[in-house]
Short mmCIF file of C-alpha atoms and ligand atoms in Angstrom, two decimals:
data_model
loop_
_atom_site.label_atom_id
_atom_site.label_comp_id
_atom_site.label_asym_id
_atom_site.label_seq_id
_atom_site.Cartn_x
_atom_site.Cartn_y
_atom_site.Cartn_z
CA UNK C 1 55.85 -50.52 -29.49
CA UNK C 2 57.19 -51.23 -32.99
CA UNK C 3 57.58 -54.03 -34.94
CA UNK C 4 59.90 -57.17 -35.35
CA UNK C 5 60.92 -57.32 -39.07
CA UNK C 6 62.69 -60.57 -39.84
CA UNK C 7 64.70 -60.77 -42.82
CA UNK C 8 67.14 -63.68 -42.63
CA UNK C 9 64.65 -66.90 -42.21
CA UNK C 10 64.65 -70.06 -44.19
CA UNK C 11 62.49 -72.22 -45.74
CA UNK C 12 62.43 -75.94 -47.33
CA UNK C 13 59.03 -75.78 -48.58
CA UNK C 14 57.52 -79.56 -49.07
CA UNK C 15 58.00 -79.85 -53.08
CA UNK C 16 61.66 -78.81 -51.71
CA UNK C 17 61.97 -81.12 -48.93
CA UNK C 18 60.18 -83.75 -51.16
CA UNK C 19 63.56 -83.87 -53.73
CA UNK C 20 65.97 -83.70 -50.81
CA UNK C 21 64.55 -87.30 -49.68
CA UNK C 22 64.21 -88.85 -52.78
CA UNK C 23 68.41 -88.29 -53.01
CA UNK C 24 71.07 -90.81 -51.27
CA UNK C 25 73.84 -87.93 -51.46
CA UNK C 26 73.62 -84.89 -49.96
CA UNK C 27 72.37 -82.71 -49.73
CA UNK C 28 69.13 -85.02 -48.72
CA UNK C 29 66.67 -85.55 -46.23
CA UNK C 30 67.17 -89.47 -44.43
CA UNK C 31 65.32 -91.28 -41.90
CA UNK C 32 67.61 -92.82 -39.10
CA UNK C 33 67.73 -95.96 -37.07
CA UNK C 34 65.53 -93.76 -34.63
CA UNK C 35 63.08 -93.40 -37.63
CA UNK C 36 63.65 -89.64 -37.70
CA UNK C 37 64.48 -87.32 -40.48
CA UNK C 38 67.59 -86.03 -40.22
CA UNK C 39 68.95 -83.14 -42.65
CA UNK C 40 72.28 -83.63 -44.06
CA UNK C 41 73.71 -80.77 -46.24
CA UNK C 42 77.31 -79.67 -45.81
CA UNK C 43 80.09 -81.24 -47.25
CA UNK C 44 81.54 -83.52 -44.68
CA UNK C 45 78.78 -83.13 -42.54
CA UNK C 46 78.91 -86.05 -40.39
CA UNK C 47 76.56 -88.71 -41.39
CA UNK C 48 74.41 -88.20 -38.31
CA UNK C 49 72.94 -84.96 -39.74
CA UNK C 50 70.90 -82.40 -38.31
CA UNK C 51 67.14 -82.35 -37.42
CA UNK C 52 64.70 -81.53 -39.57
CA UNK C 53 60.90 -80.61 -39.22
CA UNK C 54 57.99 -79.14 -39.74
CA UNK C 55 60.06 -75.54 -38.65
CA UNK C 56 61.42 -75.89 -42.17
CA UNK C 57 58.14 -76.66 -44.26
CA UNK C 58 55.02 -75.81 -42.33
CA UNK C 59 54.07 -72.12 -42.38
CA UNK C 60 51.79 -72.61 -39.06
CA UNK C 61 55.45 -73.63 -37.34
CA UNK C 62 56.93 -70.28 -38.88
CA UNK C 63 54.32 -68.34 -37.42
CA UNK C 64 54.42 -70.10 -34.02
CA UNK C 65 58.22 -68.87 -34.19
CA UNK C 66 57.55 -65.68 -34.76
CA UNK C 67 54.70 -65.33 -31.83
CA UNK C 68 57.19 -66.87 -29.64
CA UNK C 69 59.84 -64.36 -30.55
CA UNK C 70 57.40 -61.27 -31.09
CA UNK C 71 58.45 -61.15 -34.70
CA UNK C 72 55.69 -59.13 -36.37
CA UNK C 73 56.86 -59.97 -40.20
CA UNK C 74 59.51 -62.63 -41.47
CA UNK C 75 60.96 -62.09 -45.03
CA UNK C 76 61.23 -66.05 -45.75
CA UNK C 77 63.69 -67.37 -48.12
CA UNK C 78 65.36 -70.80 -49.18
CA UNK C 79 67.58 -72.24 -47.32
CA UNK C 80 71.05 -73.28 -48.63
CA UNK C 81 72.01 -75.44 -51.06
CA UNK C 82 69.33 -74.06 -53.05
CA UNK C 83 68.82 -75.74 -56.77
CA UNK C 84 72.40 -75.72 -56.97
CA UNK C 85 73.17 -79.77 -56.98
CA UNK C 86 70.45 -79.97 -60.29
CA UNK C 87 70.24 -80.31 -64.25
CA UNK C 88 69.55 -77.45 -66.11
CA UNK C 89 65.95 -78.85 -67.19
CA UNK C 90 65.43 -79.84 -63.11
CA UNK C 91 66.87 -76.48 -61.75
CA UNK C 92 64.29 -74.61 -64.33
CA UNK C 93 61.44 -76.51 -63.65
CA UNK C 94 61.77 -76.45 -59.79
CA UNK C 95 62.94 -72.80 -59.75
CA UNK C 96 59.69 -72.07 -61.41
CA UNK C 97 57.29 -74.39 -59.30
CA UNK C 98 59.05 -73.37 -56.25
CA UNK C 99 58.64 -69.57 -56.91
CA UNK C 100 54.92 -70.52 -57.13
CA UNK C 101 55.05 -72.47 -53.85
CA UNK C 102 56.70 -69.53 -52.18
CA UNK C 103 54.59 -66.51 -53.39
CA UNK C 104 51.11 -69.01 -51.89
CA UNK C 105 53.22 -69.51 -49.14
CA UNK C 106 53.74 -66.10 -48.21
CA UNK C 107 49.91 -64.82 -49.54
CA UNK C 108 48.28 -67.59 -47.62
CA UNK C 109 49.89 -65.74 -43.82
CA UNK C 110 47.58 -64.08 -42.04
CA UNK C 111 47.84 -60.10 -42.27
CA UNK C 112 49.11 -58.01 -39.36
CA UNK C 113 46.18 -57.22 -37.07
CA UNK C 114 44.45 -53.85 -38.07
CA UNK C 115 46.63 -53.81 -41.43
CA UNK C 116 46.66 -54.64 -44.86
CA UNK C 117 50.27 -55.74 -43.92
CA UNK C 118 50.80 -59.34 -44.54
CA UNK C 119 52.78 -61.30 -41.91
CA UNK C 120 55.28 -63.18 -44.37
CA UNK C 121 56.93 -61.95 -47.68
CA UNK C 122 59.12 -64.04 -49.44
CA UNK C 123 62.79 -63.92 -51.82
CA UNK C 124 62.69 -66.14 -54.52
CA UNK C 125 64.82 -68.51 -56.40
CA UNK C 126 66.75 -68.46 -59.99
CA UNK C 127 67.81 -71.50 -61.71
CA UNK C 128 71.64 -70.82 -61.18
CA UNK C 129 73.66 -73.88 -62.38
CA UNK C 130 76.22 -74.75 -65.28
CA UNK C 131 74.68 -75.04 -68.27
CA UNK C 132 71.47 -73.38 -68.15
CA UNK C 133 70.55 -70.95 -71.14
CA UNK C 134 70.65 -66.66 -69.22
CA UNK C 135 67.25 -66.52 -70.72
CA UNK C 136 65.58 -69.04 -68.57
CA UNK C 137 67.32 -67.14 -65.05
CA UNK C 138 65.55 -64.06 -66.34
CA UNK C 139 62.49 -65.44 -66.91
CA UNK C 140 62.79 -66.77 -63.32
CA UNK C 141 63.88 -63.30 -62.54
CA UNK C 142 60.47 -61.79 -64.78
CA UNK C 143 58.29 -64.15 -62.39
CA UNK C 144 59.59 -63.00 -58.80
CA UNK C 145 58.82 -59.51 -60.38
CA UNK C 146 55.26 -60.14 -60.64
CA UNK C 147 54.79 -61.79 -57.91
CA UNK C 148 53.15 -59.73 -55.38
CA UNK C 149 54.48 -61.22 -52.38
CA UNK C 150 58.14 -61.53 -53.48
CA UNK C 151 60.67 -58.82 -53.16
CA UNK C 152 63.30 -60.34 -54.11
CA UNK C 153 66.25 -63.35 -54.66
CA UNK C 154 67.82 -65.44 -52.59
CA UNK C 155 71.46 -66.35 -53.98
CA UNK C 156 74.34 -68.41 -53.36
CA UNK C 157 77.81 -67.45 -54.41
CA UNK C 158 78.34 -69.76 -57.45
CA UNK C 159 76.38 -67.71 -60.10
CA UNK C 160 76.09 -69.80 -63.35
CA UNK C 161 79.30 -72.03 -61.78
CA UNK C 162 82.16 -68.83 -62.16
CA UNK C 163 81.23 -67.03 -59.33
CA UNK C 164 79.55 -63.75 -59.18
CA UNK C 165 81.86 -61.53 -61.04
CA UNK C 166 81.51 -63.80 -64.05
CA UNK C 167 80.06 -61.58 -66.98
CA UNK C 168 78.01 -63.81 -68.34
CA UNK C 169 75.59 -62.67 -65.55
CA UNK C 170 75.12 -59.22 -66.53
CA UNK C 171 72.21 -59.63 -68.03
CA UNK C 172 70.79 -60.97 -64.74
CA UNK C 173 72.06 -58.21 -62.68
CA UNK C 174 70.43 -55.62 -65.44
CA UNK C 175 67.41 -57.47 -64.90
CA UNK C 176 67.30 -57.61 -61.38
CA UNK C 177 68.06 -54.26 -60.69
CA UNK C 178 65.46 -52.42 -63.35
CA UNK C 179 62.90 -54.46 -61.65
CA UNK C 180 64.03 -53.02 -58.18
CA UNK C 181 64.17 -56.37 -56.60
CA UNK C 182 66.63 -57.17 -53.81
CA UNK C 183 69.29 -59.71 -53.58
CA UNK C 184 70.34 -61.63 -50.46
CA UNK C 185 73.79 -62.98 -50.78
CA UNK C 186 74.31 -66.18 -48.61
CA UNK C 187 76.87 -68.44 -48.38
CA UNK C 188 76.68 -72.65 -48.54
CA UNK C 189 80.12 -74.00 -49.45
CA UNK C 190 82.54 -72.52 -46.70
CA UNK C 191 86.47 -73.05 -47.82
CA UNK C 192 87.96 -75.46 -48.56
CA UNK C 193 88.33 -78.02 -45.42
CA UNK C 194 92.07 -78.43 -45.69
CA UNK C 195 91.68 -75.30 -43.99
CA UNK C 196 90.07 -76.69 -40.60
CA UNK C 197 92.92 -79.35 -39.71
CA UNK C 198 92.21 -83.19 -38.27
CA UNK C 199 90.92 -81.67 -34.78
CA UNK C 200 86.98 -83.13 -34.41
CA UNK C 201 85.64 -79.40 -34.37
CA UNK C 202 82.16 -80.50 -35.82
CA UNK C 203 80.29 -77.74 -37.82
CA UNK C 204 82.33 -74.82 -35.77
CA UNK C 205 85.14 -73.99 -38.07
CA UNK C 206 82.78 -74.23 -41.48
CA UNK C 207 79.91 -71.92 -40.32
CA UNK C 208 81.37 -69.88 -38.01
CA UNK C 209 83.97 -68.97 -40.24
CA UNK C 210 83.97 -70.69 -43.17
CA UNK C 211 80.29 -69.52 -44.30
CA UNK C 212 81.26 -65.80 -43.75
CA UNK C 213 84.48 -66.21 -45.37
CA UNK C 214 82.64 -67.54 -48.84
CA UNK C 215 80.13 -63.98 -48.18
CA UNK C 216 83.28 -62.18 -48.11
CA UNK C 217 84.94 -63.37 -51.26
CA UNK C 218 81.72 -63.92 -53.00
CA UNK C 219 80.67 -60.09 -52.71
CA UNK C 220 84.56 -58.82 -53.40
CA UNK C 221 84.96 -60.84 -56.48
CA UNK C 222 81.68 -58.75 -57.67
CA UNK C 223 83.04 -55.16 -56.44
CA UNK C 224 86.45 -56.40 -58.28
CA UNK C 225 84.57 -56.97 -61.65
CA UNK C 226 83.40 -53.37 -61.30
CA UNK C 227 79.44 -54.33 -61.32
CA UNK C 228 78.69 -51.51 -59.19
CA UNK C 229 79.75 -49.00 -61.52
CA UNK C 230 77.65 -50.97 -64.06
CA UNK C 231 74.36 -51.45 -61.80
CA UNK C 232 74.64 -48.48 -59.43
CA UNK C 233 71.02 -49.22 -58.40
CA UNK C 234 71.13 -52.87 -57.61
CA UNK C 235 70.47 -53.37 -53.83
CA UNK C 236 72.21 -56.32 -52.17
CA UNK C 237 71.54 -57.64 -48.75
CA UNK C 238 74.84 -59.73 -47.44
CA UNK C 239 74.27 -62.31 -45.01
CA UNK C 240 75.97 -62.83 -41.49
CA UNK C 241 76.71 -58.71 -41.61
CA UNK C 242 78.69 -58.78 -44.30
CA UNK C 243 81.20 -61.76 -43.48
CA UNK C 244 84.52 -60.16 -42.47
CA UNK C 245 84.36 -57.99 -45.74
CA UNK C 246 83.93 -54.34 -43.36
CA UNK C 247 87.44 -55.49 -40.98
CA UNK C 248 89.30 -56.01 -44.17
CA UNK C 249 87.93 -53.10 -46.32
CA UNK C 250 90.51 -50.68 -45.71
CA UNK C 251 93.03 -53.53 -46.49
CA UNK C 252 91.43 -54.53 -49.74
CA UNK C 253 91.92 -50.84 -50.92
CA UNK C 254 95.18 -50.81 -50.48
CA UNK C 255 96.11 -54.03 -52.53
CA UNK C 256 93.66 -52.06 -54.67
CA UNK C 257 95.49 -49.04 -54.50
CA UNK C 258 99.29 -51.07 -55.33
CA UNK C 259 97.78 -53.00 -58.40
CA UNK C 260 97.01 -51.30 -61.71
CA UNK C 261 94.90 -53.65 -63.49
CA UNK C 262 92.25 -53.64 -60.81
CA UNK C 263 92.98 -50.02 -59.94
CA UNK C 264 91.77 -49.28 -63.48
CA UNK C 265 89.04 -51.51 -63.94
CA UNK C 266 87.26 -49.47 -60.83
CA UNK C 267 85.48 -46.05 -60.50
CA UNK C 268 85.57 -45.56 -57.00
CA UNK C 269 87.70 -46.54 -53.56
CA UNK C 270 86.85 -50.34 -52.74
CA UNK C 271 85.15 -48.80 -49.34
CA UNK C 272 83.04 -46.62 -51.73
CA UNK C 273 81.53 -49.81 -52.34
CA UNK C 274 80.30 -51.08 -48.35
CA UNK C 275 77.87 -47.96 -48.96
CA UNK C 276 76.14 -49.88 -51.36
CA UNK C 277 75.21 -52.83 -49.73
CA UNK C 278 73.14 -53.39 -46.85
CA UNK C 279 74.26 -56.06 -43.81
CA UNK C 280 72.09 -58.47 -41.88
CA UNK C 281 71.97 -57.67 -38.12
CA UNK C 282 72.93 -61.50 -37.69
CA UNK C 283 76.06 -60.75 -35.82
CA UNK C 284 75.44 -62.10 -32.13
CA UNK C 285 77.43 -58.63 -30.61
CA UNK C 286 77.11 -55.32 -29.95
CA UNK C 287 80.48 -54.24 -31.22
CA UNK C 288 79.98 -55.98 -34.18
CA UNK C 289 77.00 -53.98 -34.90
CA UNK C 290 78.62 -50.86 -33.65
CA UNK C 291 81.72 -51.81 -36.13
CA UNK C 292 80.21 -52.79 -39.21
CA UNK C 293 77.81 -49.71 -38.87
CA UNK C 294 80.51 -47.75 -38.17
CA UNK C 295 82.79 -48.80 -41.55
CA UNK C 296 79.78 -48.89 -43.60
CA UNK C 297 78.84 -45.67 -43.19
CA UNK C 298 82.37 -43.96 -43.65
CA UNK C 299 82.73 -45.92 -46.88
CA UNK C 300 82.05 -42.94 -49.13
CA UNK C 301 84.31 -41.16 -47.35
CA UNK C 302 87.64 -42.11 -48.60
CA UNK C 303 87.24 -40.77 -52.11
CA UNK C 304 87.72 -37.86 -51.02
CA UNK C 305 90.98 -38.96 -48.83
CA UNK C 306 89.25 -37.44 -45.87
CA UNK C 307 88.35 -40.29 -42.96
CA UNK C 308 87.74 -37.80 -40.70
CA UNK C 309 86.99 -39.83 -36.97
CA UNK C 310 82.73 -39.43 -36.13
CA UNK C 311 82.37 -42.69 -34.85
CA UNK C 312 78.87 -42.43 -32.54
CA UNK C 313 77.80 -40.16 -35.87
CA UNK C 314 78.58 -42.93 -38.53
CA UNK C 315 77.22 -45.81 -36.59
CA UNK C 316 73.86 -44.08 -36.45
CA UNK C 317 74.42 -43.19 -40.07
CA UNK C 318 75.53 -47.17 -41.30
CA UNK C 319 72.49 -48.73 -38.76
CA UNK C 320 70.28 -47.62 -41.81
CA UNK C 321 71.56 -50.22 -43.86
CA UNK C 322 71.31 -52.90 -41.10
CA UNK C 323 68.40 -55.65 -40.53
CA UNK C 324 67.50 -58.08 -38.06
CA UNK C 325 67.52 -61.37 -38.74
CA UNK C 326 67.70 -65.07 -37.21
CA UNK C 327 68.39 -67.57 -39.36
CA UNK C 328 65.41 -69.69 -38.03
CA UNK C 329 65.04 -72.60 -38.74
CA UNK C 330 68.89 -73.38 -37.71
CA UNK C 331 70.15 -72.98 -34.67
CA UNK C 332 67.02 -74.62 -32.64
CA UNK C 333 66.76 -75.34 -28.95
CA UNK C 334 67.29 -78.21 -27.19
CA UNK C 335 64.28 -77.70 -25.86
CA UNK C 336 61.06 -76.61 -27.75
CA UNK C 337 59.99 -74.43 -24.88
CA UNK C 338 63.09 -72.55 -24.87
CA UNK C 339 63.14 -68.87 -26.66
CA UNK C 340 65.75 -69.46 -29.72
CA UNK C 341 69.44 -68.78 -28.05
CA UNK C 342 70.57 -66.93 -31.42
CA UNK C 343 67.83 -64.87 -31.44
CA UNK C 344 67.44 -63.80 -27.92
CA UNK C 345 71.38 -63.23 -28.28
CA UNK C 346 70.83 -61.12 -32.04
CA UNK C 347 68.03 -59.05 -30.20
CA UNK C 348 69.97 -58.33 -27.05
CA UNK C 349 72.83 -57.01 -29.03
CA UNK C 350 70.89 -54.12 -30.96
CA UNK C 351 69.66 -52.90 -27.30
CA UNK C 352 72.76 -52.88 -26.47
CA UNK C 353 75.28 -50.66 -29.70
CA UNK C 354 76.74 -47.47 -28.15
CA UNK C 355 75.89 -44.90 -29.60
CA UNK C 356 72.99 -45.91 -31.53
CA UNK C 357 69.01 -44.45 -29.96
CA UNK C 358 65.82 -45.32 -30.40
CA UNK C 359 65.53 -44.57 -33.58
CA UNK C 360 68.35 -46.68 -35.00
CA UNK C 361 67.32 -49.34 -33.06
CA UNK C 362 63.59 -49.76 -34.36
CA UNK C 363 65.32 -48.83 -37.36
CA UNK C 364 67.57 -52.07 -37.83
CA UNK C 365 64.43 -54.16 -35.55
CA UNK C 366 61.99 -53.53 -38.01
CA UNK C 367 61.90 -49.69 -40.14
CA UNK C 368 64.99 -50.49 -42.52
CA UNK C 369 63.35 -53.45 -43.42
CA UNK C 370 60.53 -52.22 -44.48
CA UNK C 371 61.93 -49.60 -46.37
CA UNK C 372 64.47 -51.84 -48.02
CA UNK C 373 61.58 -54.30 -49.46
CA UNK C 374 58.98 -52.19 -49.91
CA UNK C 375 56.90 -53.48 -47.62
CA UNK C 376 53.97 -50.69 -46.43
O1 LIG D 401 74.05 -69.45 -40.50
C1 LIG D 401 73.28 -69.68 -41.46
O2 LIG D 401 72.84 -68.80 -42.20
C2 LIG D 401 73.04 -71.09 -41.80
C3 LIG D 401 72.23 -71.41 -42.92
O3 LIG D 401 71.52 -70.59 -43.46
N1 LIG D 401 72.27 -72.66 -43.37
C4 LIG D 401 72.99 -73.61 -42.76
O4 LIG D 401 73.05 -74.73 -43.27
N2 LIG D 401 73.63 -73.32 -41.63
C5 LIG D 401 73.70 -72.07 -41.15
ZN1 LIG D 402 70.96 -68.39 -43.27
#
């Protein structure tokens, strides 16, 4: 039997959780008529809010997760909004602390039985607002290097407020890549809500789409800017498989293709590009995972204006840059005895890609993963 590698799975860690309830705007933490915390973090979230618990802070609730869900090793990071709502000053000085939390966190899990394997490994945080001074994100980014228990970053899509194609963050990206560390790319801020209508949809229309549409543009503003031809090496994770960046690849190179500014700013074929990044497995489908392994792995491909059709071939080929995930701790039950919906439904749709075998499916369970962060 192999392992369960877990790579998308959140955290609020209590110095974390502590700030979100001394706050009366979101994002905070508030205690309702019922006298229970509720979480309230998306814009227009309804006042209501969503539970919150010990699943966010309490590493004996992580691991009771993962024994539930036979999840040998979870690759924790913090959850959305981040330090993103802070000062300069406050973002440094929690960025810091919380890297500390996170690295005890992560070296006080037990190790795997009969290995030197721990059970939880962790992505840090930088302090990315407005304002801050690049010198204090790479000293953020110095301390997840020597942490031994980190592997990487956990980032939004607002970089230093421009986005991530602003060039004020090269420095970061130098830094981030010479010390080999991964980043995962997650979204928080959706689009804009005009988009949803006056329909009472609740939180459908923001996550389901809105979260992967941020991913999307997020991670094509920074192909656009041409940092992949200036950090070949850097190793990004996206969430949520990528957003709906592989279906519109082939489009993006052809507004590419019919505009010379970007044409020239760019080495390679946007789809060149999809071969650089690796995709949660945090789809919910089989042909989702068969698609996006599919595209990903053809990417290089176009260069050479050749796209010749090996479908079951490429989506063994793109699984390598695939990883499970579940997105614990949202998405609960309504009961606590239940098995997690999203990740029964996440598991059940690796089994079932055509065309991928055994080995691409312990591959994206648990062997890319491991791989990807160095974890052996
Ligand atoms: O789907 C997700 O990744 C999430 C997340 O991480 N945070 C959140 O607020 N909702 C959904
Ligand atoms: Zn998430």
């Amino acid at each position: 039997m192999t392992l369960l590698v877990d790579v998308h799975t959140h955290v609020y860690l209590p110095r974390y959780a502590s700030w979100l309830r001394s706050r009366s705007v979101a994002p905070r933490i508030l205690v309702n008529e019922a006298g229970e915390e509720r979480l309230l973090i998306l814009e227009n979230e309804t006042n209501v809010g969503r539970p919150v618990g010990p699943s966010y802070w309490d590493i004996n609730a992580k691991l009771s997760f993962m024994d539930q869900h036979g999840i040998d090793i979870s690759v924790v990071s913090f959850a959305n909004p981040w330090l993103d709502f802070l000062s300069p000053p406050d973002a440094e000085s929690l960025a810091r602390d919380l890297n500390v939390d996170l690295e005890e966190y992560c070296a006080t899990s037990p190790s795997l039985p009969s290995s030197s394997l721990k059970r939880i490994y962790g992505l840090g945080l930088l302090p990315l607002v407005p304002g801050i001074p690049v010198s204090s994100v790479l000293e953020a980014v110095s301390q997840i290097a020597k942490a031994p228990h980190l592997r990487g970053l956990i980032m939004g899509t607002k970089g230093l407020g421009k986005g991530l194609d602003d060039d004020a963050l090269n420095p970061v990206w130098k830094a981030i890549e010479e010390n080999g560390l991964v980043v995962f790319l997650h979204p928080h801020y959706g689009v804009d809500p005009s988009a949803w209508g006056e329909k009472e949809n609740g939180h459908v229309l923001p996550l389901a789409l809105g979260f992967p549409f941020e991913t999307t543009t997020a991670i094509t503003r920074f192909i656009l800017s041409g940092a992949f031809d200036r950090f070949p090496s850097i190793r990004i994770l996206l969430a949520h498989s990528g957003g709906t960046l592989p279906q519109l690849s082939s489009r993006l190179a052809s507004c590419i293709d019919h505009d010379p500014v970007v044409a020239s700013r760019l080495k390679h074929d946007a789809r060149f590009y999809l071969g650089k990044l690796w995709f949660d497995a945090v789809a919910y489908g089989p042909e989702e995972l068969a698609f996006v392994s599919e595209i990903i792995s053809r990417a290089g491909r176009y260069e050479s204006g050749s796209t010749n059709t090996k479908s079951l071939a490429d989506r063994k080929e793109g699984s390598k840059r695939m990883l499970f995930g579940t997105d614990h701790p949202f998405f609960p039950p309504l009961s606590s005895s239940e098995k997690w919906k999203s990740v029964v439904e996440n598991l059940e749709a690796i089994d079932a890609v055509a065309g991928w075998g055994t080995n691409e499916r312990e591959g994206v369970r648990a062997g890319n993963a491991l791989t990807f962060f160095g974890i052996q």
